[in-house]
DNA sequence: ATTGTCGATACCCGAAAGGTATTGAAGGCC
DNA sequence: GGCCTTCAATACCTTTCGGGTATCGACAAT
């Protein structure tokens, strides 16, 4: 069976006239006549009963017309659906994210993606970074938001955002009037530190910074969340180091200083399996980049 | 959309291997590769993700595979159904018949047709000859069993059976010992005649025969059915003229004689609209001819 | 390192689809 | 009733496209 011939035949039946049908198909009349004849020969059935100059559709022709229309519609529908699935306008996308994103980058990204691709089923899973990586590699996740560094040859990584680390002191602190400081000036100071289990990456990064500055922080308080750390500092319990997100909190009693050593910023990245050229992932990563830019712009506008 | 490409694509997915798929399709591998590429280009979607030497079917490819299989099955089914309808193996056939057939030719024809074409919906309508003709012409009947003559340019007529007319006399009649007679010997004889309203054609035919033999029959009795006429003659009520079917009755007291004038036999014919080349009608007329021959053979065997 | 396997590419050929010009037949118009 | 129009079919040509053979390039197994 050839769909072209079915399309031609349907046009002839619909128009009731070879000339008009040919015009509507954008071809000349003779080839149309020939295609219909060929179709009849192949089926071995008279579809149009030619009765001097005019023709009438036979019973078999009518049956074929019905079936052909359904087939053509089905084919169009199939093409459309496959195109949409291929281009990532539809389908199912499983996104993993580290807990640190749950209240920051994830919401704007998801919101933007949902409005851009309402027909995509988006499944979100909050997981730890190590599980995110293995899930990506095994294919149970399509894309993930996590903190670098991560070493996997099979994954593609794009950094979305880099937050410089800042020093936090109470406004009553001796450094409160300055705009920057050296990290080693925190040696011996009462230090508010991130929980090793709740925020392992921040804990490790800050501990590492202190080590590089040749001191071990005098920890007086642990906290489970970044804004809790900021709160403790504002309350005068001690000093701390935090990613620049803290400037959003605008807490009274809190002073924020640049760190002269300029430690490597805290990055947030997006990862997916290399070779996953599926439109869904392509679209998601694009949207994520857009949403991140927009979110950063909004942040800047807010703090200004 | 091109069904050929869908068929090729399904083969590749099914076999999981271009070479084997090509073999199963009866083509070489290179054109198959090209057709798949062309399909992907047309859809703008990666259906098979080529990963060094091997490939895996993408989500879009899987969706297309499902849809394509349904489309191909649908197309095959449509072709089959149209072929069957066109060849008259299926469909609906409306057959009209004159009352005189109801108990003679019609049953064997219908029985034979039903067993040969069990999927054809057969609609039977008993009508008068004039209504049969107009119904055929208007298209509300596909084919009819009726008595000639009938004059219609648009109808095709085939005579199925010709029954010679015979003379009937009681076994006590002066002619009973003879094997033939001249119709005018019935002049003045008490005559059993067919009802003008119940059997108009037989009435007309016999009256005409008498007129041609230059006498007007002395009618003493009318009858509504052929076998009633035979019964009346057997009972000694009078003489009669009847089609040769009467020999089937084998009535005691009834003698059957050839008519020397050899009047035109009583024919039964089959008619359909010229140009109705539909397989249904073709098949029905063929079956009708076959059934008639078989029926006649059976008749001869019975009377012998 | 070598060979075999698999899909892709290059190039050629024949079939088939589309176009133009024309025919033949039927229907409409005066 | 003759003439013109209309419509599908036919004849013939051109171009496109599907299929075939030979070969490549890359990976895998030995």
XYZ file of C-alpha atoms (C1' of nucleotides) in Angstrom:
668
model
C 0.000 0.000 0.000
C 1.154 3.473 -0.813
C -0.138 6.382 1.211
C 0.379 8.728 -1.701
C -2.141 6.835 -3.779
C -4.565 6.797 -0.872
C -4.186 10.546 -0.484
C -4.811 11.001 -4.203
C -7.811 8.716 -4.136
C -9.342 10.545 -1.177
C -8.902 13.839 -2.989
C -10.711 12.492 -6.043
C -13.575 11.157 -3.948
C -13.775 14.355 -1.917
C -13.760 16.644 -4.963
C -15.737 14.321 -7.212
C -13.643 15.602 -10.079
C -10.164 14.651 -11.299
C -9.201 18.143 -12.361
C -10.132 19.813 -9.095
C -8.602 16.988 -7.094
C -5.347 17.334 -8.994
C -5.362 21.076 -8.377
C -5.978 20.579 -4.674
C -3.075 18.119 -4.585
C -0.848 20.475 -6.487
C -0.235 18.090 -9.376
C -1.486 17.843 -12.945
C -4.539 15.801 -13.877
C -2.922 13.072 -16.019
C -0.602 11.711 -13.306
C -3.546 11.689 -10.924
C -5.619 9.627 -13.331
C -2.723 7.236 -13.715
C -2.195 6.859 -9.971
C -5.845 6.032 -9.454
C -5.675 3.459 -12.221
C -2.553 1.995 -10.666
C -4.281 1.799 -7.301
C -7.227 -0.011 -8.830
C -4.925 -2.400 -10.646
C -2.986 -3.179 -7.496
C -6.122 -3.828 -5.508
C -7.757 -5.631 -8.374
C -10.903 -3.715 -7.561
C -12.893 -1.081 -9.420
C -13.010 1.883 -7.079
C -14.506 4.429 -9.448
C -17.043 3.242 -11.964
C -16.332 5.295 -15.081
C -19.579 5.898 -16.846
C -19.070 8.103 -19.888
C -17.163 11.251 -18.894
C -18.316 11.146 -15.267
C -17.607 8.553 -12.634
C -19.242 7.286 -9.483
C -17.593 5.795 -6.431
C -18.255 2.089 -6.044
C -19.034 0.396 -2.750
C -15.458 -0.810 -2.527
C -14.311 2.721 -3.283
C -16.415 4.099 -0.481
C -15.034 1.565 1.932
C -11.505 2.401 0.862
C -12.232 6.096 1.225
C -13.263 5.633 4.852
C -10.308 3.449 5.667
C -7.861 5.633 3.804
C -8.968 8.736 5.623
C -8.431 7.033 8.946
C -5.041 5.780 7.871
C -3.971 9.187 6.636
C -5.167 10.858 9.796
C -3.395 8.219 11.840
C -0.201 8.750 9.899
C -0.359 12.516 10.334
C -1.047 12.087 14.011
C 1.839 9.666 14.374
C 4.219 12.033 12.624
C 3.072 14.864 14.817
C 3.412 12.877 18.022
C 6.828 11.556 17.095
C 7.970 15.038 16.166
C 6.741 16.411 19.448
C 8.356 13.631 21.403
C 11.576 14.005 19.449
C 11.685 17.744 19.896
C 11.046 17.405 23.591
C 7.659 19.059 23.574
C 6.163 15.998 25.092
C 7.282 12.939 26.996
C 8.593 12.243 30.452
C 11.667 13.781 32.018
C 13.147 12.689 35.326
C 15.122 15.404 37.072
C 17.199 14.865 40.199
C 18.378 17.647 42.448
C 20.558 18.081 45.513
C 18.759 19.347 48.643
C 20.594 22.650 48.429
C 18.586 23.495 45.328
C 15.201 22.747 46.727
C 14.515 26.342 47.724
C 16.828 28.274 45.421
C 17.479 27.395 41.813
C 15.051 24.519 41.362
C 11.752 26.403 41.748
C 12.371 29.012 39.050
C 13.735 26.397 36.667
C 10.788 24.081 37.161
C 8.313 26.919 36.871
C 9.848 28.145 33.636
C 10.009 24.641 32.183
C 6.421 23.841 33.101
C 5.116 26.942 31.404
C 7.292 26.419 28.312
C 6.543 22.691 27.972
C 3.220 22.017 29.665
C 2.875 18.619 27.962
C 6.027 17.175 29.448
C 5.619 14.963 32.477
C 8.256 16.222 34.859
C 9.344 13.913 37.639
C 11.450 15.495 40.383
C 13.605 13.544 42.815
C 15.572 14.987 45.698
C 18.693 12.840 46.182
C 22.217 13.107 47.526
C 24.952 14.067 45.086
C 26.514 10.596 44.962
C 23.177 8.939 44.208
C 22.445 11.624 41.630
C 25.627 10.677 39.800
C 24.997 6.935 39.799
C 21.361 7.464 38.801
C 22.416 9.638 35.889
C 24.897 7.007 34.754
C 22.401 4.176 35.066
C 19.821 6.145 33.137
C 17.211 6.373 35.847
C 17.710 10.129 35.851
C 17.755 12.222 32.695
C 19.315 15.324 34.184
C 20.368 16.523 37.636
C 21.137 19.731 39.486
C 24.114 19.196 41.764
C 27.291 20.688 43.107
C 30.567 20.137 41.314
C 33.144 18.821 41.283
C 32.207 15.418 40.012
C 34.354 13.128 37.970
C 32.514 10.991 35.465
C 33.590 10.573 31.881
C 30.076 9.671 30.780
C 28.431 12.801 32.123
C 28.245 16.235 30.619
C 28.377 19.087 33.144
C 27.461 22.719 32.822
C 27.923 25.170 35.651
C 24.847 27.265 36.147
C 25.897 29.614 38.867
C 28.979 30.538 40.881
C 28.497 32.074 44.288
C 31.599 33.654 45.829
C 32.117 32.952 49.516
C 31.766 35.929 51.866
C 32.736 36.471 55.454
C 29.954 37.144 57.971
C 30.484 39.080 61.191
C 28.119 40.646 63.704
C 27.793 44.416 63.308
C 29.439 44.780 66.703
C 32.531 42.946 65.502
C 35.889 44.682 65.241
C 35.931 44.008 61.465
C 32.363 45.192 60.948
C 33.384 48.526 59.499
C 35.688 47.036 56.860
C 34.590 45.924 53.380
C 37.050 43.065 53.117
C 39.261 40.899 55.333
C 41.811 38.108 55.323
C 40.407 34.746 56.257
C 43.161 34.079 58.802
C 41.805 37.009 60.820
C 39.093 34.524 61.853
C 41.692 32.356 63.574
C 40.600 31.961 67.207
C 37.349 33.801 66.599
C 34.165 32.000 67.739
C 33.051 30.320 64.521
C 29.585 29.252 63.345
C 29.977 26.133 61.164
C 27.741 24.133 58.847
C 26.577 20.737 60.075
C 28.793 17.980 58.756
C 25.819 15.720 58.020
C 23.243 18.299 56.983
C 25.457 20.371 54.688
C 28.526 18.189 54.058
C 29.771 20.080 51.039
C 29.653 23.509 52.690
C 31.235 22.034 55.792
C 34.062 20.577 53.762
C 34.605 23.733 51.694
C 34.778 26.044 54.696
C 36.999 23.666 56.655
C 39.253 23.475 53.603
C 39.446 27.271 53.343
C 40.480 27.556 56.943
C 43.089 24.869 56.471
C 44.504 26.760 53.494
C 44.576 29.884 55.691
C 46.577 27.878 58.216
C 44.139 27.786 61.068
C 41.537 25.489 62.481
C 38.260 27.285 63.220
C 37.203 27.614 66.839
C 33.703 26.206 66.326
C 31.176 27.371 68.909
C 27.990 26.485 67.052
C 26.761 24.174 64.282
C 23.826 24.981 61.998
C 21.774 22.918 59.583
C 20.922 25.651 57.098
C 22.626 28.650 55.607
C 20.139 31.169 56.897
C 20.463 29.702 60.383
C 24.196 30.396 60.204
C 23.459 33.971 59.190
C 21.014 34.278 62.050
C 23.549 33.016 64.574
C 26.135 35.511 63.334
C 23.634 38.394 63.430
C 22.861 37.339 66.999
C 26.557 37.844 67.839
C 27.320 34.198 68.506
C 30.320 34.209 66.198
C 31.689 34.733 62.690
C 31.139 32.556 59.634
C 31.807 32.052 55.949
C 28.828 31.709 53.606
C 28.001 31.748 49.899
C 26.769 35.078 48.628
C 23.150 33.966 48.828
C 23.187 35.280 52.370
C 23.043 38.860 51.127
C 19.439 38.143 50.232
C 18.478 37.769 53.896
C 19.274 41.418 54.732
C 19.472 40.627 58.416
C 19.904 43.488 60.879
C 23.054 43.020 62.912
C 24.796 41.156 60.124
C 27.801 42.492 58.229
C 29.124 40.941 55.043
C 32.758 41.255 53.927
C 34.758 40.241 50.879
C 37.389 37.594 51.531
C 40.802 38.685 50.309
C 41.972 35.113 49.597
C 39.161 34.876 47.063
C 38.335 31.206 47.581
C 36.914 29.208 44.706
C 33.239 30.084 44.506
C 30.486 27.617 45.375
C 29.145 26.395 42.071
C 25.830 24.841 41.144
C 25.844 22.698 38.019
C 23.630 20.662 35.793
C 24.648 17.228 34.525
C 23.312 14.686 32.038
C 24.543 11.620 30.215
C 26.697 12.449 27.211
C 25.003 11.302 24.058
C 21.583 11.945 25.485
C 20.669 14.151 22.603
C 16.970 13.762 23.332
C 15.027 16.934 22.875
C 13.713 16.771 26.409
C 17.142 17.108 27.942
C 18.166 19.719 25.399
C 15.103 21.764 26.180
C 15.476 21.362 29.920
C 19.093 22.458 29.949
C 18.275 25.471 27.801
C 15.394 26.439 30.069
C 17.594 25.907 33.117
C 20.203 28.291 31.757
C 17.555 30.883 30.945
C 15.890 30.527 34.314
C 19.227 30.849 36.067
C 20.092 34.040 34.236
C 16.695 35.488 35.005
C 16.958 34.461 38.604
C 20.397 36.044 38.964
C 19.176 39.252 37.376
C 16.266 39.302 39.797
C 18.690 38.732 42.691
C 20.850 41.639 41.631
C 17.844 43.899 41.216
C 16.603 42.960 44.677
C 19.892 43.591 46.469
C 20.432 46.888 44.681
C 4.551 9.826 5.300
C 5.605 6.840 3.327
C 4.488 3.398 4.413
C 7.526 1.818 2.834
C 9.814 3.697 5.171
C 7.662 2.743 8.116
C 7.836 -0.899 7.085
C 11.608 -0.653 6.787
C 11.899 1.085 10.136
C 9.776 -1.559 11.848
C 11.969 -4.277 10.381
C 15.101 -2.605 11.720
C 13.588 -2.205 15.185
C 12.273 -5.760 15.152
C 15.553 -7.309 14.018
C 17.779 -4.890 15.906
C 20.207 -5.182 13.043
C 20.344 -3.456 9.656
C 21.709 -6.432 7.786
C 19.137 -8.895 9.036
C 16.348 -6.361 8.583
C 17.422 -5.786 4.993
C 17.487 -9.531 4.381
C 14.025 -9.948 5.861
C 12.778 -7.160 3.608
C 14.438 -8.685 0.587
C 16.621 -5.657 -0.148
C 20.280 -4.831 0.360
C 21.572 -3.108 3.469
C 22.715 0.234 1.995
C 19.307 1.307 0.638
C 17.798 0.349 3.975
C 20.258 2.564 5.841
C 19.436 5.377 3.464
C 15.696 4.999 3.872
C 16.000 5.130 7.638
C 18.147 8.237 7.388
C 15.629 9.795 5.041
C 12.832 8.989 7.473
C 14.731 10.605 10.314
C 15.486 13.643 8.201
C 11.844 14.009 7.186
C 10.645 13.742 10.752
C 13.497 15.837 12.046
C 13.844 13.337 14.851
C 16.566 10.876 15.820
C 14.840 7.504 15.826
C 17.904 5.321 16.241
C 20.722 6.607 18.381
C 23.876 5.408 16.625
C 26.467 4.733 19.227
C 29.620 3.346 17.623
C 28.749 0.422 15.360
C 25.564 -0.479 17.241
C 22.422 1.554 17.693
C 19.620 1.832 20.177
C 16.048 2.866 19.564
C 15.208 6.259 21.025
C 11.979 7.057 22.826
C 10.684 8.734 19.701
C 11.700 5.658 17.724
C 9.800 3.393 20.057
C 6.717 5.558 19.775
C 6.998 5.535 16.006
C 7.449 1.775 16.031
C 4.186 1.279 17.884
C 2.288 3.690 15.673
C 3.832 2.359 12.498
C 2.895 -1.204 13.302
C -0.696 -0.173 13.837
C -0.725 1.824 10.637
C 0.759 -1.026 8.630
C -1.693 -3.499 10.091
C -4.510 -1.080 9.372
C -3.361 -0.667 5.800
C -3.134 -4.413 5.240
C -6.549 -4.866 6.763
C -7.997 -2.123 4.594
C -6.541 -3.653 1.442
C -7.903 -7.025 2.403
C -11.355 -5.704 3.192
C -11.542 -3.671 0.016
C -10.386 -6.647 -2.022
C -13.019 -8.846 -0.443
C -15.721 -6.282 -0.972
C -14.607 -5.715 -4.540
C -14.457 -9.392 -5.357
C -17.900 -9.934 -3.896
C -16.800 -12.122 -1.027
C -18.356 -9.710 1.378
C -20.906 -6.949 1.332
C -24.641 -6.701 0.931
C -26.652 -7.953 -2.008
C -30.327 -7.258 -2.516
C -32.078 -9.854 -4.616
C -35.633 -9.537 -5.863
C -37.682 -12.457 -7.104
C -41.073 -13.041 -8.654
C -43.474 -15.162 -6.577
C -43.241 -17.998 -9.089
C -39.650 -18.567 -7.971
C -40.295 -18.693 -4.286
C -40.587 -22.450 -4.178
C -38.665 -23.512 -7.264
C -35.463 -21.888 -8.441
C -34.860 -19.448 -5.589
C -34.188 -21.908 -2.757
C -31.381 -23.842 -4.457
C -29.770 -20.622 -5.696
C -29.880 -18.992 -2.290
C -28.612 -22.132 -0.584
C -25.701 -22.432 -2.978
C -24.848 -18.751 -2.703
C -24.974 -18.776 1.087
C -22.581 -21.674 1.323
C -20.226 -20.216 -1.277
C -20.256 -16.679 0.168
C -21.158 -16.927 3.834
C -19.938 -13.371 4.535
C -22.334 -11.721 2.130
C -25.460 -10.210 3.620
C -28.210 -11.430 1.324
C -31.462 -9.526 1.330
C -34.379 -11.200 -0.463
C -37.503 -9.403 -1.613
C -40.522 -10.988 -3.214
C -42.047 -8.472 -5.635
C -44.117 -8.352 -8.791
C -42.293 -8.346 -12.113
C -43.015 -4.687 -12.877
C -41.754 -3.543 -9.489
C -38.732 -5.760 -9.906
C -37.866 -3.952 -13.111
C -38.245 -0.459 -11.704
C -36.354 -1.413 -8.553
C -33.487 -2.771 -10.612
C -33.388 0.400 -12.658
C -33.485 2.651 -9.613
C -30.753 0.650 -7.959
C -32.699 -0.529 -4.952
C -32.282 -4.086 -6.233
C -28.961 -5.497 -7.367
C -30.319 -8.498 -9.202
C -33.705 -10.115 -9.760
C -35.220 -13.419 -10.801
C -38.179 -12.803 -13.076
C -39.973 -13.943 -16.173
C -39.134 -12.505 -19.563
C -39.871 -10.773 -21.708
C -38.926 -7.413 -20.371
C -37.802 -4.448 -22.336
C -35.292 -2.258 -20.619
C -32.178 -0.968 -22.300
C -30.417 -0.514 -18.969
C -30.880 -4.091 -17.796
C -28.892 -7.164 -18.664
C -30.934 -10.345 -18.889
C -29.875 -13.960 -18.850
C -32.368 -16.789 -19.237
C -31.816 -19.438 -16.635
C -34.348 -22.024 -17.591
C -36.868 -22.751 -20.317
C -39.830 -24.973 -19.552
C -41.821 -26.186 -22.554
C -45.582 -26.060 -22.213
C -47.397 -29.390 -22.041
C -51.031 -30.350 -22.380
C -52.734 -31.910 -19.385
C -55.738 -34.232 -19.668
C -57.445 -36.586 -17.249
C -56.490 -40.231 -17.788
C -60.122 -40.861 -18.781
C -59.855 -38.323 -21.617
C -60.170 -39.373 -25.256
C -56.610 -38.101 -25.894
C -55.147 -39.772 -22.815
C -53.544 -42.563 -24.752
C -51.696 -40.282 -27.158
C -48.242 -38.804 -26.570
C -48.924 -35.533 -28.353
C -51.809 -33.429 -29.574
C -52.765 -30.263 -31.430
C -53.747 -27.412 -29.195
C -56.924 -26.721 -31.192
C -58.213 -30.132 -30.145
C -58.922 -28.377 -26.819
C -61.459 -26.097 -28.516
C -64.764 -26.528 -26.715
C -63.195 -28.783 -24.085
C -63.819 -27.826 -20.440
C -60.661 -25.843 -19.623
C -58.898 -25.241 -16.336
C -57.273 -21.816 -16.468
C -54.782 -19.880 -14.370
C -56.179 -17.062 -12.311
C -55.741 -13.763 -14.099
C -54.675 -11.989 -10.913
C -52.754 -14.777 -9.178
C -50.758 -15.974 -12.196
C -51.116 -13.212 -14.760
C -48.231 -14.276 -16.934
C -49.349 -17.904 -17.229
C -52.890 -16.740 -17.844
C -51.745 -14.473 -20.624
C -49.475 -17.069 -22.175
C -52.120 -19.797 -22.302
C -54.822 -17.430 -23.544
C -52.430 -16.312 -26.252
C -51.697 -19.908 -27.276
C -55.388 -20.578 -27.647
C -55.840 -17.420 -29.655
C -53.033 -18.485 -31.979
C -54.782 -21.895 -32.303
C -57.935 -19.990 -33.314
C -60.158 -20.837 -30.408
C -61.237 -19.309 -27.153
C -60.981 -21.749 -24.245
C -64.191 -22.873 -22.594
C -63.064 -22.084 -19.037
C -64.873 -24.087 -16.376
C -62.460 -23.494 -13.520
C -59.795 -21.027 -12.399
C -56.837 -21.964 -10.222
C -54.324 -19.920 -8.268
C -51.368 -22.271 -8.508
C -49.875 -24.601 -11.062
C -50.255 -27.709 -8.940
C -53.886 -26.833 -8.302
C -54.452 -26.814 -12.053
C -52.850 -30.237 -12.273
C -55.041 -31.449 -9.435
C -58.224 -30.203 -11.110
C -57.264 -31.944 -14.345
C -56.443 -35.163 -12.513
C -59.863 -34.912 -10.880
C -61.436 -34.867 -14.343
C -62.710 -31.294 -14.186
C -61.154 -30.391 -17.523
C -58.011 -30.076 -19.627
C -55.204 -27.550 -19.232
C -51.845 -26.329 -20.470
C -48.974 -26.145 -18.017
C -45.221 -25.697 -17.941
C -43.270 -28.917 -17.706
C -42.762 -28.501 -13.974
C -46.041 -30.373 -13.591
C -44.341 -33.641 -14.430
C -42.738 -33.401 -11.003
C -46.107 -33.854 -9.293
C -46.637 -37.369 -10.638
C -50.370 -37.219 -9.981
C -52.485 -40.321 -10.528
C -55.261 -39.665 -13.047
C -53.169 -37.067 -14.883
C -51.846 -37.538 -18.400
C -49.211 -35.236 -19.950
C -48.957 -34.718 -23.728
C -46.575 -32.854 -26.017
C -48.141 -29.935 -27.830
C -47.616 -30.200 -31.566
C -47.611 -26.399 -32.107
C -44.592 -26.256 -29.838
C -45.389 -22.941 -28.155
C -42.537 -20.771 -26.903
C -41.400 -22.228 -23.606
C -41.938 -20.494 -20.290
C -38.631 -18.928 -19.359
C -37.185 -17.839 -16.059
C -34.488 -15.200 -16.246
C -32.144 -13.220 -14.150
C -31.643 -9.468 -14.640
C -29.293 -6.790 -13.339
C -28.309 -3.273 -14.230
C -25.829 -3.146 -17.098
C -22.566 -1.749 -15.888
C -23.031 -3.223 -12.450
C -19.734 -4.964 -12.646
C -19.620 -5.368 -8.875
C -18.250 -8.689 -7.796
C -21.333 -9.428 -5.745
C -23.575 -9.458 -8.778
C -21.012 -11.323 -10.860
C -20.715 -13.971 -8.191
C -24.453 -14.218 -7.695
C -25.191 -14.654 -11.361
C -22.515 -17.307 -11.680
C -23.844 -19.165 -8.656
C -27.384 -18.842 -10.006
C -26.372 -20.445 -13.296
C -24.578 -23.234 -11.482
C -27.464 -23.817 -9.111
C -29.904 -23.885 -12.011
C -27.902 -26.499 -13.897
C -27.603 -28.619 -10.769
C -31.302 -28.228 -10.092
C -32.235 -29.222 -13.623
C -29.957 -32.253 -13.458
C -31.587 -33.252 -10.192
C -35.019 -32.805 -11.783
C -34.117 -35.060 -14.695
C -32.666 -37.699 -12.393
C -35.838 -37.617 -10.302
C -38.244 -37.969 -13.200
C -36.207 -40.745 -14.805
C 48.244 -6.653 15.370
C 44.742 -8.710 12.548
C 40.532 -9.996 10.988
C 35.583 -9.890 10.996
C 31.397 -7.354 11.593
C 28.371 -3.539 11.085
C 26.552 0.588 9.471
C 27.655 4.559 6.288
C 29.144 6.414 1.860
C 29.982 6.658 -3.299
C 28.415 5.759 -7.567
C 25.435 3.663 -11.047
C 21.106 1.989 -13.120
C 16.301 1.246 -13.887
C 11.642 2.093 -12.459
C 8.259 5.201 -11.535
C 6.160 9.726 -10.774
C 5.208 14.160 -12.655
C 4.703 17.511 -16.631
C 2.954 18.999 -21.436
C 0.374 18.181 -25.431
C -3.267 15.817 -27.332
C -7.268 12.682 -28.055
C -11.964 11.018 -27.701
C -16.279 11.281 -26.057
C -20.173 13.370 -23.823
C -22.971 17.422 -22.634
C -24.575 22.040 -23.145
C -25.721 26.063 -25.958
C -27.357 28.694 -29.585
C -28.451 19.869 -35.273
C -23.798 21.696 -35.527
C -20.351 23.793 -32.541
C -17.939 24.482 -28.504
C -16.726 23.223 -23.918
C -15.534 19.931 -20.514
C -13.488 15.929 -18.618
C -10.884 11.931 -18.223
C -7.592 9.097 -20.807
C -3.453 8.519 -23.627
C 1.246 9.487 -25.621
C 5.568 10.949 -24.840
C 9.244 13.118 -22.338
C 11.976 14.467 -18.138
C 13.341 14.002 -13.602
C 13.359 11.934 -9.343
C 14.110 8.299 -6.390
C 14.643 3.640 -4.819
C 17.653 -0.201 -5.213
C 22.169 -2.612 -6.352
C 27.448 -3.234 -5.988
C 31.704 -1.892 -4.204
C 33.984 0.127 -0.592
C 35.059 2.648 3.653
C 35.738 3.532 8.638
C 35.216 2.086 13.113
C 34.827 -0.920 16.654
C 35.413 -5.731 18.709
C 37.113 -10.096 19.367
C 40.929 -13.142 19.005
